[in-house]
XYZ file of C-alpha atoms in Angstrom:
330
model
C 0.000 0.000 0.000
C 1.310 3.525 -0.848
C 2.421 5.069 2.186
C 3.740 8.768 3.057
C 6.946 10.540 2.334
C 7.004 14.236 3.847
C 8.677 16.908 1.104
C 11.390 18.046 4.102
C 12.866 21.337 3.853
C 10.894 22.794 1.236
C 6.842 24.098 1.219
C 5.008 24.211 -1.961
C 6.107 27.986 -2.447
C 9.565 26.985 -1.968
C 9.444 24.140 -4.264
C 7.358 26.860 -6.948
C 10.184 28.838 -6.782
C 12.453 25.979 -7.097
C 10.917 25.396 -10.284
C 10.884 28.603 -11.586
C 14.732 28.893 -11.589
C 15.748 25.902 -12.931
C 16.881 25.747 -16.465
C 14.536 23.772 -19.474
C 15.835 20.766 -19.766
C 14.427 20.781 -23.460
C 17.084 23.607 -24.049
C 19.126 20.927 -25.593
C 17.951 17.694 -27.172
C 18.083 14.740 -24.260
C 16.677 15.413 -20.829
C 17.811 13.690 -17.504
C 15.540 11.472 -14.796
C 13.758 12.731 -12.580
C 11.678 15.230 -14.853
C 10.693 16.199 -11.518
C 12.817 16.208 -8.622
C 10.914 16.250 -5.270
C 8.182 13.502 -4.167
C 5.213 12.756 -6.515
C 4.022 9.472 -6.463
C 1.426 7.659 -7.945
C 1.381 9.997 -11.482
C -1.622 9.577 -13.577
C -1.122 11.486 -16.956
C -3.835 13.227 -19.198
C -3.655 15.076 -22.055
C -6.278 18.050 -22.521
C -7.665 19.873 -24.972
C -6.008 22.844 -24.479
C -2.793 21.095 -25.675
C -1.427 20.520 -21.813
C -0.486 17.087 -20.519
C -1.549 17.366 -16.728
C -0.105 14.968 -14.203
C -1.875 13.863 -10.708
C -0.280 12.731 -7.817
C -0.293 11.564 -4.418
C 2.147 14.031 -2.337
C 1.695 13.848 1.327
C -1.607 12.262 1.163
C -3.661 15.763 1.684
C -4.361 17.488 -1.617
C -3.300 15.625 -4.868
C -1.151 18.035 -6.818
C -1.392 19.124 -10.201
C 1.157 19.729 -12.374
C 1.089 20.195 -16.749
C 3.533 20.049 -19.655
C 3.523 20.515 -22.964
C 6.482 18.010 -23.311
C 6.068 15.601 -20.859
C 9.582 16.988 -19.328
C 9.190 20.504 -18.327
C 6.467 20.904 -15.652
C 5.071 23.711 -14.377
C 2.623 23.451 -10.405
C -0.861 24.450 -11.278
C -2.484 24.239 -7.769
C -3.888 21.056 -6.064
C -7.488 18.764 -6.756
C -8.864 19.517 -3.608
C -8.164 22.081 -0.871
C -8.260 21.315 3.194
C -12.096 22.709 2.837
C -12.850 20.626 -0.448
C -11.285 17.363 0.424
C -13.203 14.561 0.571
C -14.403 13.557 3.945
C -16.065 9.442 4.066
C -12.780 8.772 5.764
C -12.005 11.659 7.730
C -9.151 11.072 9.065
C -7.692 9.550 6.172
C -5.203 10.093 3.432
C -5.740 11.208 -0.437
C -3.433 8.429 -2.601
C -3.058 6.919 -6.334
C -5.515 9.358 -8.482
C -6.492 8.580 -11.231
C -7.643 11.266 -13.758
C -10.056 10.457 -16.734
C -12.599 12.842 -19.320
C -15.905 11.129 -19.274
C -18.935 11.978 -21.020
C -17.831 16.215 -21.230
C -16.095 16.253 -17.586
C -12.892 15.785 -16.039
C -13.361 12.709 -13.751
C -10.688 12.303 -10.645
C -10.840 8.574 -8.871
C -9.251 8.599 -5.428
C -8.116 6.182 -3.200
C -8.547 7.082 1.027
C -7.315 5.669 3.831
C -5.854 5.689 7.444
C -2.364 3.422 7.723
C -3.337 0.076 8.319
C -6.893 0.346 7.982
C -7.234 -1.919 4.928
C -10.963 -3.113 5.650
C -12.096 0.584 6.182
C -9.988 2.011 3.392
C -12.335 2.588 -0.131
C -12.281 4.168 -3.609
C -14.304 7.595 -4.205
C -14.308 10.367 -7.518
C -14.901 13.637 -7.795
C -15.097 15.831 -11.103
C -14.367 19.299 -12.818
C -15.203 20.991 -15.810
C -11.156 22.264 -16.297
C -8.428 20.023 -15.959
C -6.763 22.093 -12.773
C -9.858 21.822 -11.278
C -11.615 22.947 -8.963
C -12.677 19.638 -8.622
C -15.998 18.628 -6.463
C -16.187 15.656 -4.919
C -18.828 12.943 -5.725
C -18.103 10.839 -2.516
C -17.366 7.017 -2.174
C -17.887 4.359 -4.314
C -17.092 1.881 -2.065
C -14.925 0.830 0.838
C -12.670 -2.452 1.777
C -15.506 -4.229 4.241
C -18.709 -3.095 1.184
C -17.321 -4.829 -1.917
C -15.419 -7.843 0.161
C -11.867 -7.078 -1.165
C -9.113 -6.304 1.500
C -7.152 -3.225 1.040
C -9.300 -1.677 -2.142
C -7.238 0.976 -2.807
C -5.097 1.972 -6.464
C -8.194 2.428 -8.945
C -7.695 2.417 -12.942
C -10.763 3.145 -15.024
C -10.978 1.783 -18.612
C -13.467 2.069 -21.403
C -14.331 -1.031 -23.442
C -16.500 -1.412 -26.316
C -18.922 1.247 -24.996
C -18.759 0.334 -21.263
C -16.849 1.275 -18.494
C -14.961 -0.622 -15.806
C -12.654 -0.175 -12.819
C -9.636 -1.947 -11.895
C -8.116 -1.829 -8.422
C -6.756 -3.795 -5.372
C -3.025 -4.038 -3.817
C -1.060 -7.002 -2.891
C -4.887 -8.554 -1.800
C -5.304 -9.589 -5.434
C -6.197 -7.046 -8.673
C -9.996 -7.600 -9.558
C -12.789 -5.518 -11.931
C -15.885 -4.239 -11.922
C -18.488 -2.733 -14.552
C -19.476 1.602 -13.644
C -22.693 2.904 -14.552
C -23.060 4.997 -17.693
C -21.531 7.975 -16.154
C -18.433 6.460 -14.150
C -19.846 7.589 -11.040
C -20.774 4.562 -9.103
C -20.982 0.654 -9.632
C -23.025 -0.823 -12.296
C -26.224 -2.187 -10.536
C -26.011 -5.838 -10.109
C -22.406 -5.940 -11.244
C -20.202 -8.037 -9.879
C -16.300 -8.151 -9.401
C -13.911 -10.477 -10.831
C -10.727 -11.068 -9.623
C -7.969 -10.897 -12.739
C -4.598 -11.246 -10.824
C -2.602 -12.434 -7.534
C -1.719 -11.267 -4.550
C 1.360 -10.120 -5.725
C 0.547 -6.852 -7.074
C -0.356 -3.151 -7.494
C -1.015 -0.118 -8.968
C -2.794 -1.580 -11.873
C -2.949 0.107 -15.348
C -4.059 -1.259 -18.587
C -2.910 -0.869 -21.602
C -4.441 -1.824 -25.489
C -2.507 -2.162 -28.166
C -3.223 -4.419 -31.132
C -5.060 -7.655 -30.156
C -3.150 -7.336 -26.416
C -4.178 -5.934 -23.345
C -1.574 -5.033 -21.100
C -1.396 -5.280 -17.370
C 1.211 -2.945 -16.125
C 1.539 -3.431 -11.819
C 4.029 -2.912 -8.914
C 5.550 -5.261 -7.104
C 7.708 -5.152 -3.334
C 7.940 -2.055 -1.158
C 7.153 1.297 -2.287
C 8.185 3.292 0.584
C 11.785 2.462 2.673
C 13.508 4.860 0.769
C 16.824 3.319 -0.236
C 15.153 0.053 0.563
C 12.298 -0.246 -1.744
C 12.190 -2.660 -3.703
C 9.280 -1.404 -6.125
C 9.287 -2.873 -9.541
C 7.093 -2.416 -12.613
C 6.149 -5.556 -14.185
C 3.612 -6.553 -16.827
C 1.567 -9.147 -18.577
C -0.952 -9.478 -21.348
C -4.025 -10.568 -22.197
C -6.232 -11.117 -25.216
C -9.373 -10.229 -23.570
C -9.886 -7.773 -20.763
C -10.545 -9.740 -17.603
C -8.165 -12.472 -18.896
C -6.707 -14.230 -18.427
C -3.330 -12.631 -18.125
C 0.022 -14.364 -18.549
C 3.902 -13.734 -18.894
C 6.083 -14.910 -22.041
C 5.888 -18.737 -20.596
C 1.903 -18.491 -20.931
C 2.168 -18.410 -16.685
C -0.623 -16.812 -15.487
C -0.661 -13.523 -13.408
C -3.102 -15.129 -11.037
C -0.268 -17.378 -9.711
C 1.700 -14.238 -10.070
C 3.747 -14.643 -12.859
C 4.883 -11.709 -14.718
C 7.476 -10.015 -16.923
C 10.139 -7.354 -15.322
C 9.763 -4.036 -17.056
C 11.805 -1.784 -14.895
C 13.928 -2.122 -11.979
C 16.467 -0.678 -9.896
C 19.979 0.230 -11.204
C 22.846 2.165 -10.086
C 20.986 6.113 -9.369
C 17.433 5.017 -8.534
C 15.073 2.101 -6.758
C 11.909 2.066 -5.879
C 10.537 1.992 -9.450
C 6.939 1.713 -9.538
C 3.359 2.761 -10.161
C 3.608 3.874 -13.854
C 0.848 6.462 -15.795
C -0.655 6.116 -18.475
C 1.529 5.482 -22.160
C 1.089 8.541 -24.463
C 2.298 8.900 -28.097
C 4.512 11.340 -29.241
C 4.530 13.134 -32.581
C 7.294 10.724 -33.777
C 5.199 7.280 -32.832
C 7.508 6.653 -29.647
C 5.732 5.703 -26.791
C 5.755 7.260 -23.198
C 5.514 6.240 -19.145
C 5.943 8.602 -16.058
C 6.337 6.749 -12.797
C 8.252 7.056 -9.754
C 11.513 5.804 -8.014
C 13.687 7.060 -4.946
C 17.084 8.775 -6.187
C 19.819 7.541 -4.366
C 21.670 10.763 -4.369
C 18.836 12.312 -2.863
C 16.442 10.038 -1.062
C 13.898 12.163 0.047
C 11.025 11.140 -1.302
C 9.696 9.114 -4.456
C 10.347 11.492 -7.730
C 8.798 11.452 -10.497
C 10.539 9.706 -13.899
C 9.987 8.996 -17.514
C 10.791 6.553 -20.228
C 10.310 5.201 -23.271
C 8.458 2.172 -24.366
C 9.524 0.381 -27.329
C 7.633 -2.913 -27.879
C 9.331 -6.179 -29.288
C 7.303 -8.842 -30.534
C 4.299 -7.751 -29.116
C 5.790 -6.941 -25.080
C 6.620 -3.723 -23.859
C 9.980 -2.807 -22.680
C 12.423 -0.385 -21.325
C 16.056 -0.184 -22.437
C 17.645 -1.885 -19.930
C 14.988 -2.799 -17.585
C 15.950 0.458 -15.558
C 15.713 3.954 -15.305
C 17.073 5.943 -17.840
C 19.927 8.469 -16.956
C 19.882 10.351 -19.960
C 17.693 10.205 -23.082
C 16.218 12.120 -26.313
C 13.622 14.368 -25.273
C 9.921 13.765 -26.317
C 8.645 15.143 -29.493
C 5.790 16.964 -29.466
């Protein structure tokens, strides 16, 4: 389960500021990891109309900051998704984590995950919406909690369109299962029921379509000892939706089998909970996620990569966190 790393030393202003001084990195052709280089965990990526990708993340489980791009490497802070007067409240003493941003029928739709630490029966999924991207958003309250829909720790919520209906993923290291939404996203499809679609070893789900595959990107290990997490992205595919999905040996992901996308290396660990893949003008595809920088371990920063795909599996050069690489072209 995600847990909390405090931003030390700096406030939002400071880290604003911070920002404002430090040089494009698309000044020259590569950039370097982190794209952004204090704690934002958990990114979920978006890309609105006004031409802006926006990024959500947790960052000290109160608000869920927003930052946008036009190149997926310079960021700029555009305020928060909820305030201390807007946030939601079915868990009230608990924690903001994982968002997960979506446009759904004309509105900008925000899932949530809240909980306190440890309380994985009470913890739930909720949403709230906006009619801008930076919000303000207004939240639409729970959807459901741990102890309602009978799965442990129901936290880390990916929504998903599929031949004209809609469906949430969620769950972490209690199994990954689905469900069907109602026409709007809001709330659970009446009468639907869950299914579970992988093991125990995972979360942070996100899926991915491409060709006749879908693609079930997850974490794996500890997110959140610093130095010693042991977060790693890892993946497996599908031909169908709820499965099943397998690694290259046709093992299933129920019996948590999977492939390694990216892991540790020599400047970073802790790699985990990707966003969403974009396209760039070029065809190259695109991942934020986050990792812990060994040279500076405060917190979980945030990262990008490229995803090539050979024979039909996605992959990172490597299997680790780039250093330096071409920039993005947009």
């Amino acid at each position: 389960m995600r847990k909390l790393f405090f931003i030390s030393l700096f406030g939002i202003a400071s880290l604003t500021a911070c920002l404002a001084d430090k040089p494009l990195q698309t000044e020259n052709k590569t950039y370097r990891n982190p794209v952004i280089d204090y704690s934002l965990p958990d990114p979920s990526l978006i890309k609105a109309d006004d031409g802006y990708f926006y990024v959500y993340a947790t960052e000290n489980i109160r608000n869920l900051p927003i930052h946008r791009s036009r190149n997926l490497v310079d960021w700029e802070e555009v305020g928060t998704a909820f305030t201390d007067e807007t946030r939601p409240t079915f868990e009230p003493k608990g924690g903001l984590w994982a968002p997960d941003i979506n446009y759904i029928n004309g509105q900008y739709v925000l899932y949530y995950s809240m909980s306190v630490w440890g309380g994985e029966w009470t913890c739930g999924i909720g949403v709230a919406t906006a009619d801008k991207p930076e919000g303000p958003f207004t939240d639409r309250g729970m959807m459901f909690r741990s102890n309602t829909i009978g799965v442990q720790n129901s936290i880390d919520q990916y929504y998903i369109e599929e031949n004209g209906k809609k469906y949430m993923f969620w769950g972490s290291f209690r199994g990954i299962y689905g469900i069907e939404l109602s026409d709007d996203g809001l709330t659970l499809k009446e009468g639907a029921e869950k299914k579970q679609v992988a093991g125990t070893a995972y979360e942070g789900t996100y899926i991915h379509k491409r060709g006749k595959y879908y693609y079930l990107f997850a974490s794996i290990g500890s997110c959140c000892e610093g130095l010693k997490s042991t977060y790693t992205t890892v993946v497996g595919r599908s031909e169908n939706l709820f499965g099943p999905y397998v690694d290259k040996k046709g093992q299933p992901m129920m019996e948590n089998h999977h492939e390694i996308l990216i892991r540790g290396n020599e400047a970073f660990v802790g790699t985990g909970h990707n966003s969403e893949i974009v396209t760039d003008k070029a065809g190259n595809d695109w991942m934020l996620y986050h990792a812990v920088s060994k040279e500076n371990p405060t917190g979980r920063v945030l990262m990008l990569d490229q995803v090539r795909w050979v024979n039909d599996w996605p992959e990172v050069t490597g299997s680790t966190p780039s250093l330096e690489a071409e920039i993005p072209v947009f």
